[in-house]
mmCIF file of C-alpha atoms in Angstrom:
data_model
loop_
_atom_site.group_PDB
_atom_site.id
_atom_site.type_symbol
_atom_site.label_atom_id
_atom_site.label_comp_id
_atom_site.label_asym_id
_atom_site.label_seq_id
_atom_site.Cartn_x
_atom_site.Cartn_y
_atom_site.Cartn_z
ATOM 1 C CA MET A 1 -3.044 -3.221 -10.079
ATOM 2 C CA SER A 2 -3.706 -0.257 -12.566
ATOM 3 C CA LYS A 3 -2.083 2.863 -11.318
ATOM 4 C CA GLU A 4 -5.012 4.806 -12.603
ATOM 5 C CA ASN A 5 -7.382 3.023 -10.352
ATOM 6 C CA LEU A 6 -4.716 4.154 -7.518
ATOM 7 C CA ILE A 7 -5.828 6.964 -5.026
ATOM 8 C CA LEU A 8 -2.212 6.902 -3.060
ATOM 9 C CA GLU A 9 0.351 5.533 -3.479
ATOM 10 C CA ILE A 10 3.568 5.114 -1.319
ATOM 11 C CA GLU A 11 7.106 3.549 -2.683
ATOM 12 C CA ASN A 12 9.995 3.307 -0.474
ATOM 13 C CA LEU A 13 9.463 6.077 1.770
ATOM 14 C CA VAL A 14 11.858 7.005 4.166
ATOM 15 C CA VAL A 15 11.382 9.042 7.813
ATOM 16 C CA ASN A 16 13.396 9.770 9.817
ATOM 17 C CA TYR A 17 13.934 12.435 13.123
ATOM 18 C CA GLU A 18 17.301 13.612 13.210
ATOM 19 C CA LEU A 19 18.060 14.889 16.569
ATOM 20 C CA GLU A 20 21.387 16.686 18.025
ATOM 21 C CA ALA A 21 22.718 13.303 20.035
ATOM 22 C CA GLU A 22 20.958 10.577 17.861
ATOM 23 C CA THR A 23 18.865 10.008 14.656
ATOM 24 C CA VAL A 24 15.209 8.465 15.145
ATOM 25 C CA ARG A 25 14.439 5.929 12.334
ATOM 26 C CA ALA A 26 10.568 6.375 12.526
ATOM 27 C CA VAL A 27 9.674 4.873 8.720
ATOM 28 C CA ASN A 28 11.903 2.578 7.380
ATOM 29 C CA GLY A 29 10.786 2.443 3.181
ATOM 30 C CA ILE A 30 7.724 1.310 3.544
ATOM 31 C CA SER A 31 5.850 0.930 0.041
ATOM 32 C CA LEU A 32 2.143 0.579 0.350
ATOM 33 C CA SER A 33 -0.530 2.001 -2.217
ATOM 34 C CA LEU A 34 -4.844 2.232 -1.906
ATOM 35 C CA GLU A 35 -7.263 1.956 -4.724
ATOM 36 C CA LYS A 36 -9.858 4.417 -5.221
ATOM 37 C CA GLY A 37 -13.339 3.920 -3.238
ATOM 38 C CA LYS A 38 -11.655 1.185 -0.644
ATOM 39 C CA ILE A 39 -10.327 1.167 2.987
ATOM 40 C CA VAL A 40 -6.987 0.330 4.174
ATOM 41 C CA GLY A 41 -6.228 -0.757 7.853
ATOM 42 C CA LEU A 42 -2.408 0.205 8.956
ATOM 43 C CA VAL A 43 -1.869 -1.444 12.235
ATOM 44 C CA GLY A 44 0.536 -1.572 14.421
ATOM 45 C CA GLU A 45 1.758 -0.884 17.906
ATOM 46 C CA THR A 46 1.993 2.627 19.192
ATOM 47 C CA GLY A 47 6.022 3.365 18.114
ATOM 48 C CA ALA A 48 5.786 1.613 14.879
ATOM 49 C CA GLY A 49 5.641 4.587 12.759
ATOM 50 C CA LYS A 50 1.756 4.973 11.553
ATOM 51 C CA THR A 51 1.031 8.517 12.341
ATOM 52 C CA THR A 52 4.657 9.789 10.458
ATOM 53 C CA THR A 53 3.637 8.064 7.718
ATOM 54 C CA ALA A 54 0.388 10.068 7.723
ATOM 55 C CA LEU A 55 1.873 12.887 8.594
ATOM 56 C CA SER A 56 4.426 12.375 5.233
ATOM 57 C CA ILE A 57 1.474 12.006 3.318
ATOM 58 C CA LEU A 58 0.317 15.483 3.745
ATOM 59 C CA LYS A 59 3.608 17.148 4.069
ATOM 60 C CA LEU A 60 3.299 17.896 7.575
ATOM 61 C CA ILE A 61 6.517 16.119 8.719
ATOM 62 C CA PRO A 62 8.133 18.698 11.129
ATOM 63 C CA ASP A 63 11.340 20.425 9.862
ATOM 64 C CA PRO A 64 13.567 20.499 11.788
ATOM 65 C CA PRO A 65 14.091 17.654 13.439
ATOM 66 C CA GLY A 66 11.674 15.334 10.819
ATOM 67 C CA ILE A 67 13.172 15.121 7.526
ATOM 68 C CA ILE A 68 11.775 12.598 4.056
ATOM 69 C CA LYS A 69 14.769 11.316 3.140
ATOM 70 C CA ASN A 70 14.081 8.811 0.115
ATOM 71 C CA GLY A 71 11.090 7.793 -1.232
ATOM 72 C CA ASN A 72 7.728 8.789 -3.288
ATOM 73 C CA ILE A 73 4.471 9.705 -2.617
ATOM 74 C CA SER A 74 1.575 10.385 -4.752
ATOM 75 C CA VAL A 75 -2.132 11.169 -3.840
ATOM 76 C CA ASP A 76 -4.331 10.268 -7.095
ATOM 77 C CA GLY A 77 -1.075 11.190 -9.628
ATOM 78 C CA GLN A 78 -0.132 14.220 -7.857
ATOM 79 C CA ASP A 79 3.350 14.498 -6.745
ATOM 80 C CA ILE A 80 3.198 15.198 -2.625
ATOM 81 C CA ILE A 81 7.117 15.148 -2.123
ATOM 82 C CA HIS A 82 8.363 17.494 -4.324
ATOM 83 C CA ALA A 83 4.952 19.896 -4.221
ATOM 84 C CA SER A 84 5.276 23.801 -3.125
ATOM 85 C CA ILE A 85 3.859 24.993 -0.132
ATOM 86 C CA GLU A 86 1.038 26.543 -2.061
ATOM 87 C CA GLU A 87 0.650 23.370 -3.601
ATOM 88 C CA MET A 88 -0.231 21.812 -0.472
ATOM 89 C CA GLU A 89 -2.382 24.278 1.031
ATOM 90 C CA VAL A 90 -4.683 23.589 -2.557
ATOM 91 C CA ILE A 91 -4.828 19.703 -1.654
ATOM 92 C CA ARG A 92 -4.968 19.661 1.914
ATOM 93 C CA GLY A 93 -8.358 19.469 2.628
ATOM 94 C CA LYS A 94 -9.528 19.208 -0.922
ATOM 95 C CA ASP A 95 -8.069 15.987 -2.089
ATOM 96 C CA VAL A 96 -6.963 14.438 1.291
ATOM 97 C CA SER A 97 -7.977 15.722 4.914
ATOM 98 C CA MET A 98 -6.875 13.901 7.673
ATOM 99 C CA ILE A 99 -9.483 13.022 11.065
ATOM 100 C CA PHE A 100 -6.763 13.757 14.119
ATOM 101 C CA GLN A 101 -7.086 11.199 16.981
ATOM 102 C CA ASP A 102 -8.148 13.380 19.630
ATOM 103 C CA PRO A 103 -11.352 15.710 18.959
ATOM 104 C CA MET A 104 -10.251 17.162 22.359
ATOM 105 C CA THR A 105 -7.516 19.075 20.964
ATOM 106 C CA SER A 106 -8.351 18.887 17.027
ATOM 107 C CA LEU A 107 -10.793 21.739 17.723
ATOM 108 C CA ASN A 108 -10.033 26.139 18.509
ATOM 109 C CA PRO A 109 -11.930 26.420 21.487
ATOM 110 C CA VAL A 110 -12.565 30.585 20.389
ATOM 111 C CA PHE A 111 -13.994 29.724 17.291
ATOM 112 C CA THR A 112 -17.552 28.471 17.007
ATOM 113 C CA VAL A 113 -17.592 25.015 15.273
ATOM 114 C CA GLY A 114 -19.568 26.165 12.228
ATOM 115 C CA ASP A 115 -16.806 28.800 11.417
ATOM 116 C CA GLN A 116 -14.482 26.213 11.927
ATOM 117 C CA ILE A 117 -16.293 23.808 9.178
ATOM 118 C CA ALA A 118 -16.712 26.757 7.354
ATOM 119 C CA GLU A 119 -13.060 27.892 6.670
ATOM 120 C CA SER A 120 -12.355 24.969 5.155
ATOM 121 C CA ILE A 121 -15.216 25.345 2.089
ATOM 122 C CA GLU A 122 -14.426 29.401 1.949
ATOM 123 C CA ILE A 123 -11.044 28.571 0.934
ATOM 124 C CA HIS A 124 -11.130 25.698 -1.368
ATOM 125 C CA GLU A 125 -14.686 25.831 -2.937
ATOM 126 C CA LYS A 126 -14.193 29.952 -3.452
ATOM 127 C CA ILE A 127 -17.567 30.715 -2.259
ATOM 128 C CA SER A 128 -19.375 33.643 0.117
ATOM 129 C CA ARG A 129 -18.693 33.767 3.874
ATOM 130 C CA ASN A 130 -22.213 33.436 4.746
ATOM 131 C CA GLU A 131 -22.978 30.155 1.751
ATOM 132 C CA ALA A 132 -20.081 28.491 3.686
ATOM 133 C CA PHE A 133 -21.413 28.614 6.961
ATOM 134 C CA LYS A 134 -24.717 27.534 5.615
ATOM 135 C CA ARG A 135 -22.577 24.502 3.751
ATOM 136 C CA ALA A 136 -21.542 24.038 7.481
ATOM 137 C CA GLY A 137 -24.889 23.749 8.844
ATOM 138 C CA GLU A 138 -25.845 20.799 6.331
ATOM 139 C CA MET A 139 -22.079 19.146 7.156
ATOM 140 C CA LEU A 140 -23.360 18.897 10.604
ATOM 141 C CA GLU A 141 -26.744 17.570 9.834
ATOM 142 C CA MET A 142 -24.867 15.019 7.372
ATOM 143 C CA VAL A 143 -22.731 13.594 10.776
ATOM 144 C CA GLY A 144 -26.030 14.015 12.538
ATOM 145 C CA ILE A 145 -26.012 16.906 14.647
ATOM 146 C CA PRO A 146 -28.610 19.881 14.195
ATOM 147 C CA ALA A 147 -27.226 22.608 12.130
ATOM 148 C CA SER A 148 -28.775 24.955 14.736
ATOM 149 C CA ARG A 149 -25.573 24.215 17.122
ATOM 150 C CA ALA A 150 -23.600 25.644 14.518
ATOM 151 C CA THR A 151 -23.235 28.630 16.237
ATOM 152 C CA GLU A 152 -21.898 26.771 19.537
ATOM 153 C CA TYR A 153 -18.307 26.501 21.005
ATOM 154 C CA PRO A 154 -16.167 23.310 20.770
ATOM 155 C CA HIS A 155 -16.550 23.051 24.720
ATOM 156 C CA GLN A 156 -20.272 23.037 24.538
ATOM 157 C CA PHE A 157 -20.398 19.616 22.464
ATOM 158 C CA SER A 158 -19.430 15.734 23.922
ATOM 159 C CA GLY A 159 -16.554 14.186 23.344
ATOM 160 C CA GLY A 160 -18.596 11.951 20.555
ATOM 161 C CA MET A 161 -19.608 15.152 18.902
ATOM 162 C CA LYS A 162 -16.870 17.051 18.723
ATOM 163 C CA GLN A 163 -15.219 13.429 16.837
ATOM 164 C CA ARG A 164 -18.518 14.119 14.182
ATOM 165 C CA VAL A 165 -17.885 17.722 13.938
ATOM 166 C CA VAL A 166 -13.935 16.668 13.309
ATOM 167 C CA ILE A 167 -15.369 14.216 10.829
ATOM 168 C CA ALA A 168 -17.316 17.032 9.247
ATOM 169 C CA ILE A 169 -14.411 19.552 8.818
ATOM 170 C CA ALA A 170 -12.312 16.362 6.901
ATOM 171 C CA LEU A 171 -15.373 15.467 4.578
ATOM 172 C CA ALA A 172 -16.445 19.089 3.978
ATOM 173 C CA CYS A 173 -14.636 19.745 0.570
ATOM 174 C CA ASN A 174 -15.861 16.284 -0.580
ATOM 175 C CA PRO A 175 -11.665 15.044 -0.591
ATOM 176 C CA LYS A 176 -10.744 12.073 -2.666
ATOM 177 C CA LEU A 177 -8.358 10.070 0.320
ATOM 178 C CA ILE A 178 -9.500 10.635 3.843
ATOM 179 C CA ILE A 179 -6.685 9.493 6.352
ATOM 180 C CA ALA A 180 -7.807 8.844 10.364
ATOM 181 C CA ASP A 181 -5.149 8.715 12.712
ATOM 182 C CA GLU A 182 -7.258 6.773 15.355
ATOM 183 C CA PRO A 183 -10.204 8.517 15.268
ATOM 184 C CA THR A 184 -12.450 6.454 18.004
ATOM 185 C CA THR A 185 -9.251 6.247 20.692
ATOM 186 C CA ALA A 186 -10.600 8.709 23.013
ATOM 187 C CA LEU A 187 -14.649 8.100 23.053
ATOM 188 C CA ASP A 188 -16.291 5.748 24.786
ATOM 189 C CA VAL A 189 -16.768 2.155 23.432
ATOM 190 C CA THR A 190 -20.726 2.613 22.413
ATOM 191 C CA ILE A 191 -19.556 6.066 20.630
ATOM 192 C CA GLN A 192 -16.711 3.913 18.375
ATOM 193 C CA ALA A 193 -19.445 1.672 17.027
ATOM 194 C CA GLN A 194 -21.532 5.076 16.418
ATOM 195 C CA VAL A 195 -18.587 6.623 14.986
ATOM 196 C CA LEU A 196 -16.995 3.875 12.870
ATOM 197 C CA SER A 197 -20.639 3.339 11.412
ATOM 198 C CA LEU A 198 -20.630 6.953 10.080
ATOM 199 C CA ILE A 199 -17.275 7.151 8.812
ATOM 200 C CA LYS A 200 -18.082 4.254 6.881
ATOM 201 C CA ASP A 201 -21.554 5.071 5.647
ATOM 202 C CA LEU A 202 -20.238 8.527 4.462
ATOM 203 C CA ILE A 203 -17.251 7.236 2.850
ATOM 204 C CA GLU A 204 -19.491 5.369 0.755
ATOM 205 C CA LYS A 205 -22.021 7.854 0.238
ATOM 206 C CA ASN A 206 -18.674 10.280 -1.363
ATOM 207 C CA ASN A 207 -17.360 7.975 -2.863
ATOM 208 C CA ALA A 208 -14.057 8.308 -0.937
ATOM 209 C CA SER A 209 -10.851 6.144 -0.011
ATOM 210 C CA MET A 210 -9.378 6.016 3.633
ATOM 211 C CA LEU A 211 -6.498 5.155 5.432
ATOM 212 C CA LEU A 212 -7.599 3.642 8.936
ATOM 213 C CA ILE A 213 -4.643 4.287 11.652
ATOM 214 C CA THR A 214 -5.053 2.039 14.139
ATOM 215 C CA HIS A 215 -3.941 -0.615 16.682
ATOM 216 C CA ASP A 216 -6.840 -1.868 16.964
ATOM 217 C CA LEU A 217 -7.973 -5.154 15.056
ATOM 218 C CA GLY A 218 -11.665 -4.977 16.297
ATOM 219 C CA ILE A 219 -12.184 -1.713 14.273
ATOM 220 C CA VAL A 220 -10.127 -3.108 11.361
ATOM 221 C CA ALA A 221 -12.034 -6.254 10.782
ATOM 222 C CA GLU A 222 -15.408 -4.072 11.076
ATOM 223 C CA ILE A 223 -14.659 -1.322 8.251
ATOM 224 C CA CYS A 224 -11.300 -2.211 6.841
ATOM 225 C CA ASP A 225 -10.761 -4.107 2.801
ATOM 226 C CA GLU A 226 -7.139 -4.599 2.803
ATOM 227 C CA VAL A 227 -4.545 -4.440 5.864
ATOM 228 C CA ALA A 228 -1.269 -3.447 6.337
ATOM 229 C CA VAL A 229 0.531 -4.657 9.549
ATOM 230 C CA MET A 230 3.638 -2.345 10.199
ATOM 231 C CA TYR A 231 6.191 -2.914 13.213
ATOM 232 C CA ALA A 232 9.376 -0.514 13.515
ATOM 233 C CA GLY A 233 8.681 1.594 10.261
ATOM 234 C CA ARG A 234 8.204 -1.415 8.096
ATOM 235 C CA ILE A 235 5.594 -3.249 6.672
ATOM 236 C CA VAL A 236 5.631 -6.874 7.382
ATOM 237 C CA GLU A 237 2.447 -7.942 6.045
ATOM 238 C CA LYS A 238 -0.037 -6.884 3.795
ATOM 239 C CA GLY A 239 -3.280 -8.098 2.248
ATOM 240 C CA THR A 240 -6.867 -8.362 2.054
ATOM 241 C CA LEU A 241 -8.968 -8.506 5.349
ATOM 242 C CA GLU A 242 -9.430 -12.516 4.476
ATOM 243 C CA ASP A 243 -5.556 -13.088 4.310
ATOM 244 C CA ILE A 244 -4.539 -11.567 7.655
ATOM 245 C CA PHE A 245 -7.077 -12.397 9.229
ATOM 246 C CA ASN A 246 -7.686 -16.177 8.265
ATOM 247 C CA ASN A 247 -4.323 -16.569 6.743
ATOM 248 C CA THR A 248 -2.323 -15.064 8.802
ATOM 249 C CA LYS A 249 1.915 -15.286 7.784
ATOM 250 C CA HIS A 250 3.906 -12.830 9.998
ATOM 251 C CA PRO A 251 5.251 -14.176 13.543
ATOM 252 C CA TYR A 252 4.063 -10.106 14.302
ATOM 253 C CA THR A 253 0.640 -10.622 13.181
ATOM 254 C CA GLU A 254 0.615 -14.019 14.847
ATOM 255 C CA GLY A 255 0.958 -12.160 18.250
ATOM 256 C CA LEU A 256 -1.225 -9.677 17.890
ATOM 257 C CA PHE A 257 -3.877 -11.958 17.458
ATOM 258 C CA ASN A 258 -2.678 -14.124 19.744
ATOM 259 C CA SER A 259 -2.916 -11.164 22.399
ATOM 260 C CA LEU A 260 -7.028 -10.698 21.942
ATOM 261 C CA PRO A 261 -9.371 -12.394 24.407
ATOM 262 C CA ASN A 262 -11.197 -15.238 23.239
ATOM 263 C CA ILE A 263 -14.861 -14.605 23.290
ATOM 264 C CA ASP A 264 -15.633 -18.753 22.572
ATOM 265 C CA ASP A 265 -13.003 -19.000 25.917
ATOM 266 C CA ARG A 266 -13.709 -17.163 28.831
ATOM 267 C CA ASN A 267 -10.666 -19.293 30.779
ATOM 268 C CA ALA A 268 -8.179 -19.064 27.319
ATOM 269 C CA ILE A 269 -5.091 -17.463 29.108
ATOM 270 C CA LEU A 270 -4.089 -15.004 26.739
ATOM 271 C CA LYS A 271 -0.360 -15.179 25.107
ATOM 272 C CA PRO A 272 1.113 -11.642 24.875
ATOM 273 C CA ILE A 273 4.402 -10.470 22.596
ATOM 274 C CA LYS A 274 7.433 -10.868 25.182
ATOM 275 C CA GLY A 275 9.742 -7.590 24.960
ATOM 276 C CA LEU A 276 9.114 -4.145 23.941
ATOM 277 C CA MET A 277 9.752 -2.229 20.763
ATOM 278 C CA PRO A 278 13.136 -1.851 19.909
ATOM 279 C CA ASP A 279 14.483 1.875 20.335
ATOM 280 C CA PRO A 280 14.037 3.474 17.098
ATOM 281 C CA THR A 281 17.662 5.028 17.355
ATOM 282 C CA ASN A 282 19.385 1.525 17.925
ATOM 283 C CA LEU A 283 17.242 -1.257 15.290
ATOM 284 C CA PRO A 284 18.301 -4.695 15.015
ATOM 285 C CA ARG A 285 20.583 -6.001 12.532
ATOM 286 C CA GLY A 286 18.299 -7.555 10.181
ATOM 287 C CA CYS A 287 14.806 -8.797 11.031
ATOM 288 C CA SER A 288 13.680 -5.794 13.851
ATOM 289 C CA PHE A 289 11.032 -8.270 15.468
ATOM 290 C CA ALA A 290 13.220 -11.396 15.501
ATOM 291 C CA PRO A 291 14.268 -10.343 19.504
ATOM 292 C CA ARG A 292 10.724 -11.088 20.204
ATOM 293 C CA CYS A 293 9.749 -13.612 17.776
ATOM 294 C CA ASP A 294 9.313 -17.431 18.908
ATOM 295 C CA TYR A 295 10.969 -18.767 15.406
ATOM 296 C CA CYS A 296 13.499 -16.992 15.279
ATOM 297 C CA THR A 297 16.827 -18.226 13.601
ATOM 298 C CA ASP A 298 20.392 -17.155 12.388
ATOM 299 C CA ILE A 299 19.295 -16.285 9.331
ATOM 300 C CA CYS A 300 16.786 -13.722 10.966
ATOM 301 C CA GLU A 301 20.490 -11.348 10.675
ATOM 302 C CA ILE A 302 19.473 -10.562 7.076
ATOM 303 C CA GLN A 303 16.673 -7.949 6.841
ATOM 304 C CA PRO A 304 13.671 -9.865 4.888
ATOM 305 C CA GLU A 305 12.138 -8.543 1.923
ATOM 306 C CA ASN A 306 8.553 -8.764 1.175
ATOM 307 C CA ARG A 307 7.783 -11.305 -0.967
ATOM 308 C CA MET A 308 4.438 -11.797 -2.737
ATOM 309 C CA ILE A 309 2.940 -15.321 -1.292
ATOM 310 C CA SER A 310 -0.227 -14.319 -3.169
ATOM 311 C CA HIS A 311 -1.457 -12.020 -5.891
ATOM 312 C CA THR A 312 -2.899 -9.607 -2.535
ATOM 313 C CA HIS A 313 -0.817 -11.264 0.257
ATOM 314 C CA SER A 314 2.472 -10.294 1.029
ATOM 315 C CA VAL A 315 4.885 -10.793 4.132
ATOM 316 C CA ALA A 316 8.631 -9.837 5.231
ATOM 317 C CA CYS A 317 9.749 -12.802 6.564
ATOM 318 C CA SER A 318 13.055 -14.826 6.277
ATOM 319 C CA ALA A 319 10.772 -17.942 6.625
ATOM 320 C CA TYR A 320 9.259 -17.044 2.832
ATOM 321 C CA GLU A 321 12.313 -16.644 1.550
ATOM 322 C CA ASN A 322 14.525 -19.411 2.372
ATOM 323 C CA PRO A 323 13.039 -22.808 0.561
ATOM 324 C CA GLU A 324 14.874 -24.830 3.520
ATOM 325 C CA PHE A 325 13.824 -23.380 6.357
ATOM 326 C CA SER A 326 9.897 -23.321 7.068
ATOM 327 C CA ILE A 327 7.578 -23.080 10.160
ATOM 328 C CA VAL A 328 3.431 -24.250 10.081
ATOM 329 C CA ARG A 329 1.449 -21.459 12.034
ATOM 330 C CA GLY A 330 -2.024 -21.958 13.149
ATOM 331 C CA SER A 331 -4.880 -19.995 11.217
ATOM 332 C CA LYS A 332 -6.569 -16.898 13.060
#
């Protein structure tokens, strides 16, 4: 993969939350890249470190207690880790923007939605307030809301329409990279489908790229090109949509699929992953998934490295590092 074609590159990122009594190891050495024009899904349970990864890209980790201990992040060739506050104010909104999880709390209740969209445009485009407000109306039209509603306040909108406003804010300055942190979690199922379709269409129209953070494999199948599966602060499997869905290799990924209802067999019994996510202040030695893994052996006491099993597919599992130890897993 050519570096010139990468919009996002994360290398060996380590993020801790250092409290007085303990240290939360939120992200533990992940590497992830995103090509221009692609949508990558970052999948995992609550507490896997997905949102911390996203906030690191925007350099919004609360410090203290959060601290980026190691790693490099670049957006379209720009170094994020060593960027100054002033440089990040230019990058956020213009080059990279974020759609936050809950539209109910993402908007300021005392400003009109038009003002909130126009603010970003006015700052980054260096245009007048009137011109920015006119552009805000155009952005509302783009996400399916009449421009005449720009003078209304967030409480006058439904949950789905608030999320459309949040999307309009994120896309207002045509960013190269959009980070969407579970953008449909707070919405009804029918509204979810509309919002996902809207996001995909707008990204294609604006030739942008997106990192989609979610725990919903159905959403991933709907709009993503590639998938990275995250567990306990590490990426355990990464590949194309076909690699992950049709050639599942990591036991955790397999467990995620086994936890889904089978639409072809209503009597099929779900097989949830046993146990709970490990305590990030006291991670197990070796593979973090070992205590919950049906394939665990003594070799799992050694931390597995990511191993390429094809030119697009990588997995961090000891089964693929030791030639004397092999298992057969069914395709999903």
